[in-house]
mmCIF file of C-alpha atoms and ligand atoms in Angstrom:
data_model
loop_
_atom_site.group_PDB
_atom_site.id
_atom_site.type_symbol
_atom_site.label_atom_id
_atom_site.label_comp_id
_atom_site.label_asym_id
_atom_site.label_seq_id
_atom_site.Cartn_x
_atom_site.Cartn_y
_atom_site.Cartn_z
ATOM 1 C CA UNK A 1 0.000 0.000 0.000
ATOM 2 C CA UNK A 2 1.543 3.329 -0.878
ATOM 3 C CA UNK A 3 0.776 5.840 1.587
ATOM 4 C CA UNK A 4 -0.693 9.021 0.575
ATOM 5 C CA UNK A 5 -0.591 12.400 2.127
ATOM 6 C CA UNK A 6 -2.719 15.517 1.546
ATOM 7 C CA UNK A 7 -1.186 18.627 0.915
ATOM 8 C CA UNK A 8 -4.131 20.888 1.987
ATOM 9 C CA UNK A 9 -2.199 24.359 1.501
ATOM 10 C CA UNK A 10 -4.572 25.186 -1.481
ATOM 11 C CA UNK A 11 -7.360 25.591 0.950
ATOM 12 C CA UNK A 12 -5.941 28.251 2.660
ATOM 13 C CA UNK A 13 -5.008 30.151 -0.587
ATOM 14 C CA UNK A 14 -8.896 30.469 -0.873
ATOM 15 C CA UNK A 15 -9.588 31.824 2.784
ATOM 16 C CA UNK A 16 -6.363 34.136 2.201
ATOM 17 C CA UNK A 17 -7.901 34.987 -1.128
ATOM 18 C CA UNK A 18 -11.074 36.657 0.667
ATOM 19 C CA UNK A 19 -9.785 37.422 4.500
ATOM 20 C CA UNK A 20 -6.020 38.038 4.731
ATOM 21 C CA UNK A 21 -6.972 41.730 5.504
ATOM 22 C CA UNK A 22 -9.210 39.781 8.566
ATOM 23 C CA UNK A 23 -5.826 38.995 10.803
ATOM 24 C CA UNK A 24 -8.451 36.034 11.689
ATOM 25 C CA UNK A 25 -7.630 32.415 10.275
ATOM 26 C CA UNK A 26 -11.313 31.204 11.672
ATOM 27 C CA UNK A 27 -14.045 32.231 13.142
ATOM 28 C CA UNK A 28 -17.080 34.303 12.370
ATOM 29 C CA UNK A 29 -17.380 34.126 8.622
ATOM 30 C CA UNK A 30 -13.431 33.090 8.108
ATOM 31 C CA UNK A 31 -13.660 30.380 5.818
ATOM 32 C CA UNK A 32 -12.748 27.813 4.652
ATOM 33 C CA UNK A 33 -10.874 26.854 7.849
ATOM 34 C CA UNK A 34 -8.505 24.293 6.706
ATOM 35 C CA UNK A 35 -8.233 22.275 10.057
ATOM 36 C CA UNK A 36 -11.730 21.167 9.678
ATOM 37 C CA UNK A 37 -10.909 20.336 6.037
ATOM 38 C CA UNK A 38 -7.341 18.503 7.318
ATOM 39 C CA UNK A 39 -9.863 16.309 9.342
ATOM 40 C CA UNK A 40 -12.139 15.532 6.661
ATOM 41 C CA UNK A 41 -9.038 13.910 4.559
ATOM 42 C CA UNK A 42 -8.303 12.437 8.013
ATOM 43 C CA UNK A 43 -12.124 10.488 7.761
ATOM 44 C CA UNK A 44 -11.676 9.582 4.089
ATOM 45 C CA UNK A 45 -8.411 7.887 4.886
ATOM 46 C CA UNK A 46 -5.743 10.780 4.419
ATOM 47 C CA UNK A 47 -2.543 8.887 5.984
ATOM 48 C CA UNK A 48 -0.821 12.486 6.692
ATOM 49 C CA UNK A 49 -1.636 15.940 6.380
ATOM 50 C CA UNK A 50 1.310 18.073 4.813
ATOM 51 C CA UNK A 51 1.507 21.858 5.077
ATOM 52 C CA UNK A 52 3.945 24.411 3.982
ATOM 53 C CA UNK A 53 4.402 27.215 5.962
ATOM 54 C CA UNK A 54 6.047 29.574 3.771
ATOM 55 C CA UNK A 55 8.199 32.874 5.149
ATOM 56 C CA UNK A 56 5.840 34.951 3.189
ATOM 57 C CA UNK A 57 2.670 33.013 5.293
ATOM 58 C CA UNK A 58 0.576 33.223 1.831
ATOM 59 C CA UNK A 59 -1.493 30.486 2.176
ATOM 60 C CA UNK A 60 -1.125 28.175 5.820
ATOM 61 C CA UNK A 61 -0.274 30.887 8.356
ATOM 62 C CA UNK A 62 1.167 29.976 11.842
ATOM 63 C CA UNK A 63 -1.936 29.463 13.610
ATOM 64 C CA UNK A 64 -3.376 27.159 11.509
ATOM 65 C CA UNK A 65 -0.201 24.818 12.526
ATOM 66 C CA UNK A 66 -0.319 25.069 15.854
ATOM 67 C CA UNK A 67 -4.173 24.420 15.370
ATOM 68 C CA UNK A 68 -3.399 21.057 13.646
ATOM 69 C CA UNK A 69 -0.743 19.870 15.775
ATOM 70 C CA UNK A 70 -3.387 19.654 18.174
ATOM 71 C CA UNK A 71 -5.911 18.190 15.939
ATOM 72 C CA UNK A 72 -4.694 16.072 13.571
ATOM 73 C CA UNK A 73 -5.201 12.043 14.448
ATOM 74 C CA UNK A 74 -2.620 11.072 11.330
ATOM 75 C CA UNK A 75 1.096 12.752 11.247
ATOM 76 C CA UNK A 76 1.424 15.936 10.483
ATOM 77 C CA UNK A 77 4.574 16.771 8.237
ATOM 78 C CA UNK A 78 5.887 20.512 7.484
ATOM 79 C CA UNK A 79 7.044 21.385 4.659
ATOM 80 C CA UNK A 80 10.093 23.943 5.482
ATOM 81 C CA UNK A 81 12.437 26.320 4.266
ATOM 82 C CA UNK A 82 16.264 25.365 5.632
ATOM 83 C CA UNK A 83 16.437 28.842 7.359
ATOM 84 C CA UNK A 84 17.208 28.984 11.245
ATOM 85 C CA UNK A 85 13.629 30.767 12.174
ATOM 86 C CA UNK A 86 11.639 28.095 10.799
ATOM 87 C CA UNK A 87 14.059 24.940 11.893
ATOM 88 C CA UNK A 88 13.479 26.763 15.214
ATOM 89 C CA UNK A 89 9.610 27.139 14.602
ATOM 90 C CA UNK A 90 9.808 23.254 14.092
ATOM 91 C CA UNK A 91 11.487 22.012 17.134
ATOM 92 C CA UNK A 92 8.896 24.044 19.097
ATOM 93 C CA UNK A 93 6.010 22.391 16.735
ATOM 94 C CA UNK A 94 7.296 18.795 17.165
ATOM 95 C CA UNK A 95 5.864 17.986 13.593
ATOM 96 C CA UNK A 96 6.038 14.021 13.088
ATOM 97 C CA UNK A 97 8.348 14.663 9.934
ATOM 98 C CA UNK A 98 9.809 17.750 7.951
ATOM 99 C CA UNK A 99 9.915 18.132 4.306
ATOM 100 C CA UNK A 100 12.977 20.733 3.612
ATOM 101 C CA UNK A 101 12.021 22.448 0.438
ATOM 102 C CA UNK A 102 13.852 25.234 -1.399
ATOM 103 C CA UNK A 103 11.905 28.355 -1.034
ATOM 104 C CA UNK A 104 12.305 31.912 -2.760
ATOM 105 C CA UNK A 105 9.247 34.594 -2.401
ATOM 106 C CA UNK A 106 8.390 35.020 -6.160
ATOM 107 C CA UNK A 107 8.459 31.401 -7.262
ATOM 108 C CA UNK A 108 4.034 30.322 -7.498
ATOM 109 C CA UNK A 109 4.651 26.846 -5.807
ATOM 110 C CA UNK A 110 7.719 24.685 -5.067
ATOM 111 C CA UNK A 111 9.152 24.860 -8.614
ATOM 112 C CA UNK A 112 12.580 22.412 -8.525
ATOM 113 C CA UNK A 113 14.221 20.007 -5.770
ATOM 114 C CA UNK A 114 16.434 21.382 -3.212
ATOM 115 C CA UNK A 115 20.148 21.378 -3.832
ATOM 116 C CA UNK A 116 21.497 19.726 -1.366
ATOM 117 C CA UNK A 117 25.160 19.810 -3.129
ATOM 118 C CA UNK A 118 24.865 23.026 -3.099
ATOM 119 C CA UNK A 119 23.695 23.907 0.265
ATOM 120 C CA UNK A 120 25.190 20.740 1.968
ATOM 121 C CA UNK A 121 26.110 22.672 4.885
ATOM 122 C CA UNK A 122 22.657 24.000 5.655
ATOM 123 C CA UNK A 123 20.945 20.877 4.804
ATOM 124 C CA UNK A 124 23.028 18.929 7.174
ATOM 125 C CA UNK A 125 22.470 21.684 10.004
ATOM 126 C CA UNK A 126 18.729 20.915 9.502
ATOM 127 C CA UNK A 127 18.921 17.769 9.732
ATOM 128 C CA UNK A 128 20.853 16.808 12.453
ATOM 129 C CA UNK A 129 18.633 19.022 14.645
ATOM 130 C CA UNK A 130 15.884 17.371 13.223
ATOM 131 C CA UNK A 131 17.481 14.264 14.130
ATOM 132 C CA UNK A 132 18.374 14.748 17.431
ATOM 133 C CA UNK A 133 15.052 15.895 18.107
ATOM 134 C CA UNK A 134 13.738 12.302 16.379
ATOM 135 C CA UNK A 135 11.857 14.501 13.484
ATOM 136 C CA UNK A 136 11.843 12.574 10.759
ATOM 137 C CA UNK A 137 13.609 14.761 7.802
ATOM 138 C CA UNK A 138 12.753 14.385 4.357
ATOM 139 C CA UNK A 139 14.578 16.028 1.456
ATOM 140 C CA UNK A 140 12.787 17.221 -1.605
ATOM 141 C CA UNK A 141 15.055 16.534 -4.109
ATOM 142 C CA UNK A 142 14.878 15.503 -8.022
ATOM 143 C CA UNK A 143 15.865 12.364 -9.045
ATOM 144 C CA UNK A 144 19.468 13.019 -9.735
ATOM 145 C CA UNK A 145 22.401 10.795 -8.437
ATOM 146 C CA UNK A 146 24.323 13.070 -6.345
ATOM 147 C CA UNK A 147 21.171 14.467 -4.759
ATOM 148 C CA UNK A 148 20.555 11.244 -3.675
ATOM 149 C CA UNK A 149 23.901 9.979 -2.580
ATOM 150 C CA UNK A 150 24.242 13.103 -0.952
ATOM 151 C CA UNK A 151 20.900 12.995 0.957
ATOM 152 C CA UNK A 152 22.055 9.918 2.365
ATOM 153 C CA UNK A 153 25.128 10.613 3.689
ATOM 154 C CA UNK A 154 23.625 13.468 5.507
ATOM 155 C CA UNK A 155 21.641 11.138 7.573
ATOM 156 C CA UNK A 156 18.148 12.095 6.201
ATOM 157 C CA UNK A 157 16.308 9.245 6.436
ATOM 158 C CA UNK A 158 13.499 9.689 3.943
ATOM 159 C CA UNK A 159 13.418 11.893 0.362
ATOM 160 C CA UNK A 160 10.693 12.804 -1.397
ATOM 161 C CA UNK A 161 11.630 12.805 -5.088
ATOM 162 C CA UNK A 162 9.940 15.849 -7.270
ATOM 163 C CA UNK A 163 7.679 14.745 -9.232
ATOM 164 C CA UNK A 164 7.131 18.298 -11.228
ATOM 165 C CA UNK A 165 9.414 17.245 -13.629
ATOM 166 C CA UNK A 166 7.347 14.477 -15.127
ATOM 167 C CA UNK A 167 4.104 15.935 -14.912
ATOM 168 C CA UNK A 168 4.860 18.845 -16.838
ATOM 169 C CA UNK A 169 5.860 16.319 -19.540
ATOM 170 C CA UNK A 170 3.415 14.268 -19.399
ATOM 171 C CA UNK A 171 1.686 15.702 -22.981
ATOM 172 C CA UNK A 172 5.123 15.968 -24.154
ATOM 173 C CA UNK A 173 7.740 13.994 -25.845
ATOM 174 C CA UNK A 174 9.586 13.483 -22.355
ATOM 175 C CA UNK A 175 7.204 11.429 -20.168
ATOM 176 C CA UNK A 176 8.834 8.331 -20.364
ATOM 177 C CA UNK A 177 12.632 9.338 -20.016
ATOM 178 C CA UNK A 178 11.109 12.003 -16.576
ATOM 179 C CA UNK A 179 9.214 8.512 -15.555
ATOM 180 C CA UNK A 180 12.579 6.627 -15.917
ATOM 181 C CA UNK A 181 14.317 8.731 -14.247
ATOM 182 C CA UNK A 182 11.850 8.819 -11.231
ATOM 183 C CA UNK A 183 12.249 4.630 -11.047
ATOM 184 C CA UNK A 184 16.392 5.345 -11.215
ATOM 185 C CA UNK A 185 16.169 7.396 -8.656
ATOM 186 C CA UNK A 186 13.806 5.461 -6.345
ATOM 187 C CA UNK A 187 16.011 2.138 -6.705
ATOM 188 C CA UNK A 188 18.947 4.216 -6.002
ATOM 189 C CA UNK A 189 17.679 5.614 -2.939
ATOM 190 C CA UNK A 190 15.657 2.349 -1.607
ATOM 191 C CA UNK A 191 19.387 0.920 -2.595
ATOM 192 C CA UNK A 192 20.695 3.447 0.138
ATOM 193 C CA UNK A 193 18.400 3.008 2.828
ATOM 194 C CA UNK A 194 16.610 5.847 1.926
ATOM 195 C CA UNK A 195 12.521 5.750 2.262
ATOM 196 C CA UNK A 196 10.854 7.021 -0.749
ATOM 197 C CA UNK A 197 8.138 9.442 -1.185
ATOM 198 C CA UNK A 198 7.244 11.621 -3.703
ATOM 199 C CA UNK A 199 5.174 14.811 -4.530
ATOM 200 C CA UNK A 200 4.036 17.864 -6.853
ATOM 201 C CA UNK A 201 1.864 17.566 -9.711
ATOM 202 C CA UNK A 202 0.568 14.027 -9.143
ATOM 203 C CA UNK A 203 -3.182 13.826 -10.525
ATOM 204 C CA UNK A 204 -5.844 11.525 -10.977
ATOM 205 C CA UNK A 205 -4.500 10.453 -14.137
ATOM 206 C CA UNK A 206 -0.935 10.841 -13.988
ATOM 207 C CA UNK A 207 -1.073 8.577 -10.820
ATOM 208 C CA UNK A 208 -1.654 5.479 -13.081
ATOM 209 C CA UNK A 209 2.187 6.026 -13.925
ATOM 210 C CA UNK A 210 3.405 7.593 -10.928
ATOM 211 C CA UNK A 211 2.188 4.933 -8.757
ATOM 212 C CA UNK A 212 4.313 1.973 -10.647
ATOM 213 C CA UNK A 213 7.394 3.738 -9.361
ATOM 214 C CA UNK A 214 9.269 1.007 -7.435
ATOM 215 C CA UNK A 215 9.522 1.415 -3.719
ATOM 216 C CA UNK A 216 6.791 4.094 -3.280
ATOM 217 C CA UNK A 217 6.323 4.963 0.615
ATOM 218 C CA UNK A 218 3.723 8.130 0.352
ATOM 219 C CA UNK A 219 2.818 10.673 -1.924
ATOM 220 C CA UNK A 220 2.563 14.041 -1.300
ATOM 221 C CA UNK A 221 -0.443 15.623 -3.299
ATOM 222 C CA UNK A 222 -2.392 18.770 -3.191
ATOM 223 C CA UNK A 223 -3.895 20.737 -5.921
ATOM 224 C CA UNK A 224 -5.106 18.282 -7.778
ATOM 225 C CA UNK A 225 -7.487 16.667 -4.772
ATOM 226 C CA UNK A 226 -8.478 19.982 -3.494
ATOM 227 C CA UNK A 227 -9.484 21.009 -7.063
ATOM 228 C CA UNK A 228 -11.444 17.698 -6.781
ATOM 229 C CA UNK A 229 -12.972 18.994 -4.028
ATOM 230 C CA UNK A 230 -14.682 21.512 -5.637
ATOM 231 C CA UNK A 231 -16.975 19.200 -7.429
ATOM 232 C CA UNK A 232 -17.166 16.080 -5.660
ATOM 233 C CA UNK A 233 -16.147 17.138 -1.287
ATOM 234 C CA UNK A 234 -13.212 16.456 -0.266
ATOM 235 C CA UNK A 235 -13.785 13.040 1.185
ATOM 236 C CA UNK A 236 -14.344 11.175 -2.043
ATOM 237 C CA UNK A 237 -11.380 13.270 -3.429
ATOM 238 C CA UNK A 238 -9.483 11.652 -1.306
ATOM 239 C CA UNK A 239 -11.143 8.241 -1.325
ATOM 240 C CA UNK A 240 -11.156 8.410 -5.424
ATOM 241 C CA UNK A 241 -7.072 9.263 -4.745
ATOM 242 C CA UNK A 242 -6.102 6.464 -2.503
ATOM 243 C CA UNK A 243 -8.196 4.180 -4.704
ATOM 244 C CA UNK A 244 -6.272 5.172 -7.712
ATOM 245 C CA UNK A 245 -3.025 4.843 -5.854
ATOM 246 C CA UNK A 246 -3.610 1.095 -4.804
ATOM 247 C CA UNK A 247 -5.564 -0.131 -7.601
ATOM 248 C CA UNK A 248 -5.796 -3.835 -7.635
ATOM 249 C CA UNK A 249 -4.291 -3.997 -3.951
HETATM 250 N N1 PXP B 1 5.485 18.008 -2.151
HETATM 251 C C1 PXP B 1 6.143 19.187 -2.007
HETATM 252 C C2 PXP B 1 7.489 19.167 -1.369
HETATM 253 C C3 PXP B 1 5.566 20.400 -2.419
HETATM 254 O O1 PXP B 1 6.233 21.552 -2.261
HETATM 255 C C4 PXP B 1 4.269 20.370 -2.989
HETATM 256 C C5 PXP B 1 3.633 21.630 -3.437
HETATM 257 O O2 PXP B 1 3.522 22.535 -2.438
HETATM 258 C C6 PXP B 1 3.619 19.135 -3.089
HETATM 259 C C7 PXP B 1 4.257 17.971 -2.700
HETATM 260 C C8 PXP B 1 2.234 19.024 -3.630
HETATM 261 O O3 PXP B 1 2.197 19.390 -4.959
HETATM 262 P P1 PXP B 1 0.823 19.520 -5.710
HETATM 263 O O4 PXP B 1 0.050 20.615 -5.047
HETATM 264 O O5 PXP B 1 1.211 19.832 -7.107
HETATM 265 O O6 PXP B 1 0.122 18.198 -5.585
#
């Protein structure tokens, strides 16, 4: 069974959308409040609820965190710049896991992996605090061979491989050689010791492909099941999801 956690940022981009003047994050007519929406994935058999609490707060602000800390029933895994104010803001949290991600204020969404080659020293800071606080640290990385190697010897013990990559070509000439790449990558790591997740632009029909990946642990996924939402709730978004994930299981 491949594991699948719901990335339920995009439902704070709506409440932001109407009440980030408001200084409220629920309440009154705040909505939608995305703990109540966190436990609804929770019901329809959400394994984790992810969050990214960006520097620039534009969607999941502080609050909300703290909120589902003390509501969630799954694991609750933050999604994190490496910078000291927010490795600091998770050993106060406690999160069960955190997802380092690279992070720069203009970017729309998590655009490429981190580069952990290139910012080896701040990764491994990260980490090891993670560690020694026994907060599991993944790495969101792209399925490239130092990455990898690298992310191991840092003592991370699980990655989550970007899946952007692939999605983007999925209409294009490149699917299959992103998709190879993807099943390199996860043998290398599983090879390694590494546990394997994965994440960004994984939908309802790209997950068909996505899903035969070897050595799948979770999968990270948001817009696409909140867009689901829209039309069908969000509990058979994420019932249709996990379905699709483990078809035949
Ligand atoms: N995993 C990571 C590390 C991400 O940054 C994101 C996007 O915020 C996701 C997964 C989910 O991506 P999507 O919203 O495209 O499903």
């Amino acid at each position: 069974m491949i594991l699948l956690g719901v990335n339920i940022d995009h439902c704070a981009t709506l409440r932001q959308a109407r009440y980030r003047q408001a200084g409220l994050t629920t309440g009154g007519n705040v909505e939608p409040d995305p703990v109540t929406f966190a436990l609804l994935c929770e019901r329809a058999g959400a394994d984790c609820i992810t969050v990214h609490l960006r520097e620039d707060q534009r969607h999941i602000q502080e609050r909300d965190v703290w909120r589902l800390r003390e509501s969630c029933g799954t694991r609750l895994n933050l999604e994190m710049a490496c910078t000291p104010a927010m490795t600091e803001f998770a050993l106060r949290l406690k999160p069960d896991s955190v997802c380092l991600v690279p992070e720069s204020r203009e970017e729309i969404t998590t655009e490429g992996g981190l580069d952990v080659v290139k910012n080896r020293k701040k990764v491994q800071r990260v980490t090891d605090a993670m560690n020694a606080a026994r907060i599991n640290t993944s790495l969101f990385i792209d399925a490239d061979e130092h990455q990898i190697a690298l992310s191991a010897k840092i003592g991370a013990p699980w990655i989550e491989l970007h899946t952007g990559a692939y999605a983007n070509a999925y209409h294009g000439p490149h699917r299959v050689s992103e998709l190879k790449q993807l099943s390199r990558g996860a043998t290398q790591a599983h090879e390694l010791g590494l546990i394997v997740n994965a994440g960004h632009g994984i939908n309802y029909v790209n997950i068909a492909e996505v899903r035969a990946i070897p050595h799948l642990h979770e999968l990270n996924i948001g817009h696409s099941i909140v867009s689901r939402a829209l039309f069908s709730g969000i509990e058979e978004a994420v019932r249709e999801m996990k379905a699709r994930m483990n078809a035949g299981q």
